[in-house]
Every structure is written in structure tokens, then in C-alpha cells.
mmCIF file of C-alpha atoms in Angstrom:
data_model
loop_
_atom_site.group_PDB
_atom_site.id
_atom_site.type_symbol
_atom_site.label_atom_id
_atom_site.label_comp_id
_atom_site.label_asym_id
_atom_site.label_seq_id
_atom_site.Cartn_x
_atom_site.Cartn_y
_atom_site.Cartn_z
ATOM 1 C CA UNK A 1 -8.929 11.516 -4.282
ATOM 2 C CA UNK A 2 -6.700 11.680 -7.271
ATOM 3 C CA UNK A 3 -3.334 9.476 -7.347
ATOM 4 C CA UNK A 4 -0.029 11.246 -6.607
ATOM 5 C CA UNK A 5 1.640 12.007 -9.772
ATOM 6 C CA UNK A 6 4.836 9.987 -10.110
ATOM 7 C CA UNK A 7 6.726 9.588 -13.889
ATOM 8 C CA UNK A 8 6.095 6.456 -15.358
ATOM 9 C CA UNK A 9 10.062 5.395 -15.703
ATOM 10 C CA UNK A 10 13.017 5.795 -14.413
ATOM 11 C CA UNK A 11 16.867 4.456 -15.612
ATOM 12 C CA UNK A 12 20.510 4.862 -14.516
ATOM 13 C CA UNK A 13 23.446 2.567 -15.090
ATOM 14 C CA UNK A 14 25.201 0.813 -11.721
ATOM 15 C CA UNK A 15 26.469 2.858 -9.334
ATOM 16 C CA UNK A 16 24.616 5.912 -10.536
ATOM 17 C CA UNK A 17 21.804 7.566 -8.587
ATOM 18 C CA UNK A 18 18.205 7.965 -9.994
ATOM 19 C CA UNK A 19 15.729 10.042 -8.008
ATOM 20 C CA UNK A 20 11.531 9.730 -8.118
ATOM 21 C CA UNK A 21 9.423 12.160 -7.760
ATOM 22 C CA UNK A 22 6.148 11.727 -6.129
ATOM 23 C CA UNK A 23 3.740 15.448 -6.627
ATOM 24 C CA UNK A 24 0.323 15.579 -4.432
ATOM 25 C CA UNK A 25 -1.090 18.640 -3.480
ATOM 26 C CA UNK A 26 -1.615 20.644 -0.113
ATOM 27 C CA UNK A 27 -4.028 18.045 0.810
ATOM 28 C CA UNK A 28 -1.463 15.289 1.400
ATOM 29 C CA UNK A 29 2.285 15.625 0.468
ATOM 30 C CA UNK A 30 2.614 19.327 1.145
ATOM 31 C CA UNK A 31 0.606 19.307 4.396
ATOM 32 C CA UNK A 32 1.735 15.797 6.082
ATOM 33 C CA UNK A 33 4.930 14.022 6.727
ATOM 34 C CA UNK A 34 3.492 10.854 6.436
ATOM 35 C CA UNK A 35 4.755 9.939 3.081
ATOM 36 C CA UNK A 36 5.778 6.310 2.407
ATOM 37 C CA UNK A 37 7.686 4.699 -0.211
ATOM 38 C CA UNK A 38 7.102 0.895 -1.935
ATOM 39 C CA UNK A 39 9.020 -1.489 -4.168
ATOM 40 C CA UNK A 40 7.442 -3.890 -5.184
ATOM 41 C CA UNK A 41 9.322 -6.701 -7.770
ATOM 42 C CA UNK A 42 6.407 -8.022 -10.203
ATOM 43 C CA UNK A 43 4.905 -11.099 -8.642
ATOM 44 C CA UNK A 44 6.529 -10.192 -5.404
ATOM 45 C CA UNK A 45 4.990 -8.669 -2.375
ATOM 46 C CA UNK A 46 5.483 -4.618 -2.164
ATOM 47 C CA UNK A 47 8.465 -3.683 0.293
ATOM 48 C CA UNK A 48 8.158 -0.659 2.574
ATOM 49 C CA UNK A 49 11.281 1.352 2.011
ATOM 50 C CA UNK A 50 10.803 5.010 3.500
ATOM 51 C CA UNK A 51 8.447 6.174 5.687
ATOM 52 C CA UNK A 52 7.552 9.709 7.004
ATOM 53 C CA UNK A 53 9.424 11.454 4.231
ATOM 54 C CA UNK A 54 12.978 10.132 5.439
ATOM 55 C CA UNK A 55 13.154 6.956 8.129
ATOM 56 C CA UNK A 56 14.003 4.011 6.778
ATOM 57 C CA UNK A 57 13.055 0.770 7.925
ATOM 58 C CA UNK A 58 15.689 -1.807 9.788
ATOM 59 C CA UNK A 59 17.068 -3.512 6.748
ATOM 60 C CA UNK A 60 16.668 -1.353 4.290
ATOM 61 C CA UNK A 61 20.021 -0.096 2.568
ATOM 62 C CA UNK A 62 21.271 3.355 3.205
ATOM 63 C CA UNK A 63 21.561 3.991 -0.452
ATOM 64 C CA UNK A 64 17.734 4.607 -0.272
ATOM 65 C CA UNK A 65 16.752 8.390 0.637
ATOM 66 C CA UNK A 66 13.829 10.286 1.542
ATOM 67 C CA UNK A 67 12.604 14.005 0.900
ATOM 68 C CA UNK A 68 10.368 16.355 0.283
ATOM 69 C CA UNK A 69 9.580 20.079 -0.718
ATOM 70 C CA UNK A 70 6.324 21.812 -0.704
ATOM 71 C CA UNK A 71 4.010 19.535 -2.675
ATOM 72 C CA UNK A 72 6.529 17.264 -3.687
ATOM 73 C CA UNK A 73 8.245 13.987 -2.262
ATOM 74 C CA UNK A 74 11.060 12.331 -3.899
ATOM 75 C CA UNK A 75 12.929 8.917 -3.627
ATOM 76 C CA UNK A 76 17.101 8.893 -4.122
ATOM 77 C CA UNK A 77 18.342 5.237 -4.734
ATOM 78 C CA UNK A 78 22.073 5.596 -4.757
ATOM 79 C CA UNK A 79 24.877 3.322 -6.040
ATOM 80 C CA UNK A 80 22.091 1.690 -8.280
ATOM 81 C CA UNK A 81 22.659 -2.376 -8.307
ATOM 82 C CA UNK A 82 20.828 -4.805 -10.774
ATOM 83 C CA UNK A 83 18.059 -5.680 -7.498
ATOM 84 C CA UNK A 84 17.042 -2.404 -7.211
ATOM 85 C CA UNK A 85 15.250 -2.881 -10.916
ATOM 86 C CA UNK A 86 11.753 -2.611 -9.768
ATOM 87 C CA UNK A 87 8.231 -0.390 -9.415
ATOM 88 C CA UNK A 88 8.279 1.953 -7.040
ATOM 89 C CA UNK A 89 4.760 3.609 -5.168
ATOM 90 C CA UNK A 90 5.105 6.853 -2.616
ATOM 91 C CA UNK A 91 2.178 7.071 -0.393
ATOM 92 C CA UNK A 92 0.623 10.154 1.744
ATOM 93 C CA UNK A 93 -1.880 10.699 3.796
ATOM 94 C CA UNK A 94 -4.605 12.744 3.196
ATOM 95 C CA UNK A 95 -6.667 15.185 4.566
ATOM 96 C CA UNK A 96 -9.974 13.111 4.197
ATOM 97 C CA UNK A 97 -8.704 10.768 6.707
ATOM 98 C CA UNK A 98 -7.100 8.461 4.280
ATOM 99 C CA UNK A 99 -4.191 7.652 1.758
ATOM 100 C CA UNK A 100 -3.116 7.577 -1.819
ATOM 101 C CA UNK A 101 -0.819 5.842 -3.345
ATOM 102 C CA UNK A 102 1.622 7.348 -6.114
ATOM 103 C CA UNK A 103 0.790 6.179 -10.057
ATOM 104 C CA UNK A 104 4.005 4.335 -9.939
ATOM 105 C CA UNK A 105 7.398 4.421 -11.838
ATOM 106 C CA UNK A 106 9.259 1.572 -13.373
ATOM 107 C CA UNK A 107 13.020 2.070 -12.732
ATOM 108 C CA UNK A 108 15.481 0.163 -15.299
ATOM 109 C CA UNK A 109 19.057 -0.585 -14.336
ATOM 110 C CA UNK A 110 20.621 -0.202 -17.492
ATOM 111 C CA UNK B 1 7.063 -16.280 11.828
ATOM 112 C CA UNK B 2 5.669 -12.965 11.276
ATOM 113 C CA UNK B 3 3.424 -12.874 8.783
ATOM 114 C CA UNK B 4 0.031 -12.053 7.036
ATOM 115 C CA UNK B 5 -1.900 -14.790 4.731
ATOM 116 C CA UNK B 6 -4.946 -13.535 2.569
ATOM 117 C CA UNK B 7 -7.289 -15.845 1.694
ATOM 118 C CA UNK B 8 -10.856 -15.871 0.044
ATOM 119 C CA UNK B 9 -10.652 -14.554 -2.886
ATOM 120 C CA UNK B 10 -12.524 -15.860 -6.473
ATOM 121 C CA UNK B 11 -14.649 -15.677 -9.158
ATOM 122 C CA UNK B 12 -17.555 -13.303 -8.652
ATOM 123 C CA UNK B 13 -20.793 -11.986 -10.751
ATOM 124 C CA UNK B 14 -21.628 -7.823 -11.113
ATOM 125 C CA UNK B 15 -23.301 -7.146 -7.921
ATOM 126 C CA UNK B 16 -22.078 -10.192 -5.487
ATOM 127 C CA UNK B 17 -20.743 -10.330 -2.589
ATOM 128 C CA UNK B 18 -17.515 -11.636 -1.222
ATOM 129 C CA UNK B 19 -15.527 -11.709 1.991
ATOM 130 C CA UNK B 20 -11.238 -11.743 2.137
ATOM 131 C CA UNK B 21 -9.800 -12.587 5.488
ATOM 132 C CA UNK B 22 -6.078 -12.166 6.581
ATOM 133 C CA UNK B 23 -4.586 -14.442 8.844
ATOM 134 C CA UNK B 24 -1.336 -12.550 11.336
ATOM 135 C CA UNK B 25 0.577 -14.527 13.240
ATOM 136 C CA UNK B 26 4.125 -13.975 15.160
ATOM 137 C CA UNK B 27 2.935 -10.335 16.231
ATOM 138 C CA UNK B 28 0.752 -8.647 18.530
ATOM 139 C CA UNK B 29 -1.978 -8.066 15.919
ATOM 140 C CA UNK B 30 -4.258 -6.175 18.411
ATOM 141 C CA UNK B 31 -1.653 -3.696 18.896
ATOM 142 C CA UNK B 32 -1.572 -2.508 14.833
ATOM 143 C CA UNK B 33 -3.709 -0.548 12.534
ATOM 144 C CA UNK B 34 -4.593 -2.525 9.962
ATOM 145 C CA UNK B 35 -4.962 -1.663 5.919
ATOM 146 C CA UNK B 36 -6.383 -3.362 3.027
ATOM 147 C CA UNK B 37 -4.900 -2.457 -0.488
ATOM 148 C CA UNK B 38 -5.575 -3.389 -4.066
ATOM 149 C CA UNK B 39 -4.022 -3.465 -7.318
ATOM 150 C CA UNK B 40 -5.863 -3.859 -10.534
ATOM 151 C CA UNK B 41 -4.468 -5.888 -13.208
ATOM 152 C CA UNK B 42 -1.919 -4.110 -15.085
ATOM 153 C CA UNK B 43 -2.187 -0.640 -12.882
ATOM 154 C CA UNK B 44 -1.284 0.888 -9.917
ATOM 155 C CA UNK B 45 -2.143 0.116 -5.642
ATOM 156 C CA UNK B 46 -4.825 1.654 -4.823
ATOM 157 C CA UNK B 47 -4.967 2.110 -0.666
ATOM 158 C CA UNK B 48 -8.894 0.718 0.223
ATOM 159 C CA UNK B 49 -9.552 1.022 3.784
ATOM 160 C CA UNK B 50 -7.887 0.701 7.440
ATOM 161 C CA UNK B 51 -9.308 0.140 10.638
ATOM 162 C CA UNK B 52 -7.705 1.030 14.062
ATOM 163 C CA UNK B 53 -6.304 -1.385 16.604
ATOM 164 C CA UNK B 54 -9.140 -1.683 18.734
ATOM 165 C CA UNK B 55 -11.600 -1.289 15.152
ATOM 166 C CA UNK B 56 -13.265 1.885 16.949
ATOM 167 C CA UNK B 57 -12.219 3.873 13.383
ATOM 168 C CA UNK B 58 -12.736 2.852 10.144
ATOM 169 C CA UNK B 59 -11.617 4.549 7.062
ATOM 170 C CA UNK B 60 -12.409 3.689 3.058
ATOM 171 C CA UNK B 61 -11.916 5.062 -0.138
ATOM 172 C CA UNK B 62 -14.266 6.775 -1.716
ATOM 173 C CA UNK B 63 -14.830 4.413 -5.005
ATOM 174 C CA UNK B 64 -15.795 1.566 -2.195
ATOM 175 C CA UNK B 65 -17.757 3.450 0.894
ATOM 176 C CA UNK B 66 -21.263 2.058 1.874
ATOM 177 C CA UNK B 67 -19.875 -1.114 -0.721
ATOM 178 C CA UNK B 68 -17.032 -2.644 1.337
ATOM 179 C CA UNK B 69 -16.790 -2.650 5.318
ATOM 180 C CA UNK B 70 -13.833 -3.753 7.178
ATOM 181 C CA UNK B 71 -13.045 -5.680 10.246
ATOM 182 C CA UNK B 72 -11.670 -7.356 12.608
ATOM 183 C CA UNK B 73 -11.495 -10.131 15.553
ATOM 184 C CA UNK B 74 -8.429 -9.889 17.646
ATOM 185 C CA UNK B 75 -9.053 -13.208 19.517
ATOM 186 C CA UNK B 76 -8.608 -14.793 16.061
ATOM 187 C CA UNK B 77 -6.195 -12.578 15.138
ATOM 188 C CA UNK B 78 -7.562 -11.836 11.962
ATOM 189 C CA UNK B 79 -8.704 -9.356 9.444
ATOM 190 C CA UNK B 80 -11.633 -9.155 7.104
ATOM 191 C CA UNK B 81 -13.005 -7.182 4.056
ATOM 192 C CA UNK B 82 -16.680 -7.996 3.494
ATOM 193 C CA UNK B 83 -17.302 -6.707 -0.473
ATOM 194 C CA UNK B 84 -20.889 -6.247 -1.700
ATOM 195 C CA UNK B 85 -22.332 -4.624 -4.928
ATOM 196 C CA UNK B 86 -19.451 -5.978 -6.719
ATOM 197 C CA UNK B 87 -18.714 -4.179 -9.959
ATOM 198 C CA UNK B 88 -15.835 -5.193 -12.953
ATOM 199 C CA UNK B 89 -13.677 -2.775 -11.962
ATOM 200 C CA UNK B 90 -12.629 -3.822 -8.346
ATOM 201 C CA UNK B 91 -11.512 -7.175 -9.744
ATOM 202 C CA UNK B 92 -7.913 -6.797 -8.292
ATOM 203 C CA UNK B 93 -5.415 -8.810 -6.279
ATOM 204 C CA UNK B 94 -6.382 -7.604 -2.736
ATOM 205 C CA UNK B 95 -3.092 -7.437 -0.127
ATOM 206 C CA UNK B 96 -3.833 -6.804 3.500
ATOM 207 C CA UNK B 97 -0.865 -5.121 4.884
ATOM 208 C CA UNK B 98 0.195 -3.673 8.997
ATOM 209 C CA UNK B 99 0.556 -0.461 9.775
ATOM 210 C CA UNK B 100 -1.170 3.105 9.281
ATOM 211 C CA UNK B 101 1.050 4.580 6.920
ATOM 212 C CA UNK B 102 4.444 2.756 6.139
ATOM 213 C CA UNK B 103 2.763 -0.411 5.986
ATOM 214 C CA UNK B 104 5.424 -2.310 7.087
ATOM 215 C CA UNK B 105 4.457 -6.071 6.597
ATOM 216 C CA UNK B 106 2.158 -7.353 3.384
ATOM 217 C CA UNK B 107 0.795 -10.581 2.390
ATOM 218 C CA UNK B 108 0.858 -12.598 -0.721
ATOM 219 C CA UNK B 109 -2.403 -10.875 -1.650
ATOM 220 C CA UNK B 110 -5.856 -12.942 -3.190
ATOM 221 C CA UNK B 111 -7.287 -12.217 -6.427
ATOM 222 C CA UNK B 112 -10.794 -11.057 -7.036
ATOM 223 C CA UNK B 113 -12.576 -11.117 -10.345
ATOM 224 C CA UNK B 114 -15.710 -10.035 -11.010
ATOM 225 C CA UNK B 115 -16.925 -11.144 -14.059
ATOM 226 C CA UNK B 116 -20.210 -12.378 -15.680
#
């Protein structure tokens, strides 16, 4: 099982939006809506932020979006803010019963 | 207070064995899949394996099947990930983590080296 394909950075000023794209294949992203997404601060613990494609979890800022189209999912953080500086991971399930993580993309808050 | 707590990891020779358990407390823990993921120094998370609430399914990756098996005792409301044939490259900081897919609640994570 090969890792999603996510680019390896990402960068917009405050209070601009950045999206992340996460590509799989019709094996995961493009045939299940379980797709998650992570952040995870270095040395931190990772921090569920979407899951299946769009819900976001109680506490989680509305300036963080889900989507996806065909074979790709993609991540919207909106209103950008210094914390948001970060790695981010999508997730899917998969159709051999388990799931893959995204190769990750460092965002930068310029 | 909800949480997870990791513990066991170390220092480990090419080919030994080692077993991580996770602590929950401050939630039903019999009521949630359960998922054990790694990350390697410097790289990604790589998902490893889940098992269901009542451990009836298990599911691994494919770089650790027949290697690792996971488990669990819901009276001690724990979770475990017995490792054998140890090779360099699964030396990682192991997380366990709640949930199926949006794993919702991690722990601190243990390291695991493996190393001659």
C-alpha cells in the first residue's frame, strides 16, 4: 500500500487561505469517504482535524475545511494564524481492509 | 481524564522481540476500535494495525503481518502490540490512538529502536 501523495510544503501569510491536497487512487480516496485529516506540531501529539472528507471534530475551528473529488482529498485552512504552522497527514481507508496515511506537508505561516 | 499512555518501548537487537501497551482511562475503552501508528524518525505516520472493540478483527499493514499481533484486555482497559522479528527499520516512536478512522484521541507515543 503506497502513501497518499500530499506536497511536501505549504505557505500563506495571516489571514490568507492555503489548501492541501491529499491524491490516492480508486482504492482509497476515490472509493471511500473515510478520509481523515492530522496536525501534528513537532514534539506534540497529532490532532484529528477532519474526518470523513468534511466533519469536523467539537473544537476544531471552522476555518478548517474538508473535500474531495475523484481521487483526490484536500484540506482548506482559512484565515491562516501563526498556530496553524504545523505538518499536516490526510488518511483513507483502503480497500485491503486498512489505512494510509498521506506523505505529509509542512505548512509555513509566513 | 481521558486519555491514552504508551509505555514499553526501548532499545532492541535485529530480530527481538518487544511488547508496547497503552493504558485508556476516562472512556469506555471496550466500546472503541483501537489503532496503533508509527512514525519513523524524520518521516511520515505510517497507520500499523487496529483491532475491533470486542478484538474479534484484526487488521495490519503489510510491512508488519505474521511480525506484529495486536491486542487487547478490556477488564484492564488496555492495549498491546507484541513486535517480533524486529528489523532497523521499524525503529519508530509508536502512538496508540482511538478510533477506526478519525482517530480521535492519541497518546504521547514510546520510542522503539532497534539497533545492534
Amino acid at each position: 500500500q503506497s502513501a497518499l501523495t500530499q506536497p511536501p510544503s505549504a505557505s500563506g501569510s495571516p489571514g490568507q487561505s492555503v489548501t492541501i491536497s491529499c491524491t490516492g487512487t480508486s482504492s482509497d480516496v476515490g472509493t471511500y469517504n473515510y478520509v481523515s485529516w492530522f496536525q501534528h506540531h513537532p514534539g506534540k501529539v497529532p490532532k484529528l482535524m477532519i474526518y470523513e472528507i468534511t466533519k469536523r471534530p467539537s473544537g476544531v475551528p471552522d476555518r478548517f475545511s474538508g473535500s474531495k473529488s475523484g481521487n483526490t482529498a484536500s484540506l482548506t485552512v482559512s484565515g491562516l494564524q501563526a498556530e496553524d504552522e504545523a505538518d499536516y497527514y490526510c488518511s483513507s481507508y483502503t480497500a485491503s481492509n486498512n489505512f494510509v496515511f498521506g506523505t505529509g506537508t509542512k505548512v509555513t505561516v509566513l | 481524564e481521558v486519555q491514552l499512555v504508551e509505555s514499553g518501548g526501548g532499545l532492541v537487537q535485529p530480530g527481538g522481540s518487544l511488547r508496547l501497551s497503552c493504558a485508556a482511562s476516562g472512556f469506555t475503552f471496550s466500546s472503541y476500535w483501537m489503532t496503533w501508528v508509527r512514525q519513523a524518525p524524520g518521516k511520515g505516520l505510517e497507520w500499523v494495525a487496529n483491532i475491533k472493540p470486542d478484538g474479534s478483527a484484526k487488521n495490519y499493514v503489510g510491512s508488519v503481518k505474521g511480525r506484529f499481533t495486536i491486542s487487547r484486555d478490556s477488564a484492564a482497559n488496555s492495549l498491546y502490540l507484541q513486535m517480533g522479528s524486529l528489523r532497523v527499520e521499524d525503529t519508530a516512536v509508536y502512538y496508540c490512538a482511538r478510533g477506526w478512522g478519525g482517530f480521535d484521541l492519541w497518546g504521547q507515543g514510546t520510542l522503539v529502536t532497534v539497533s545492534s
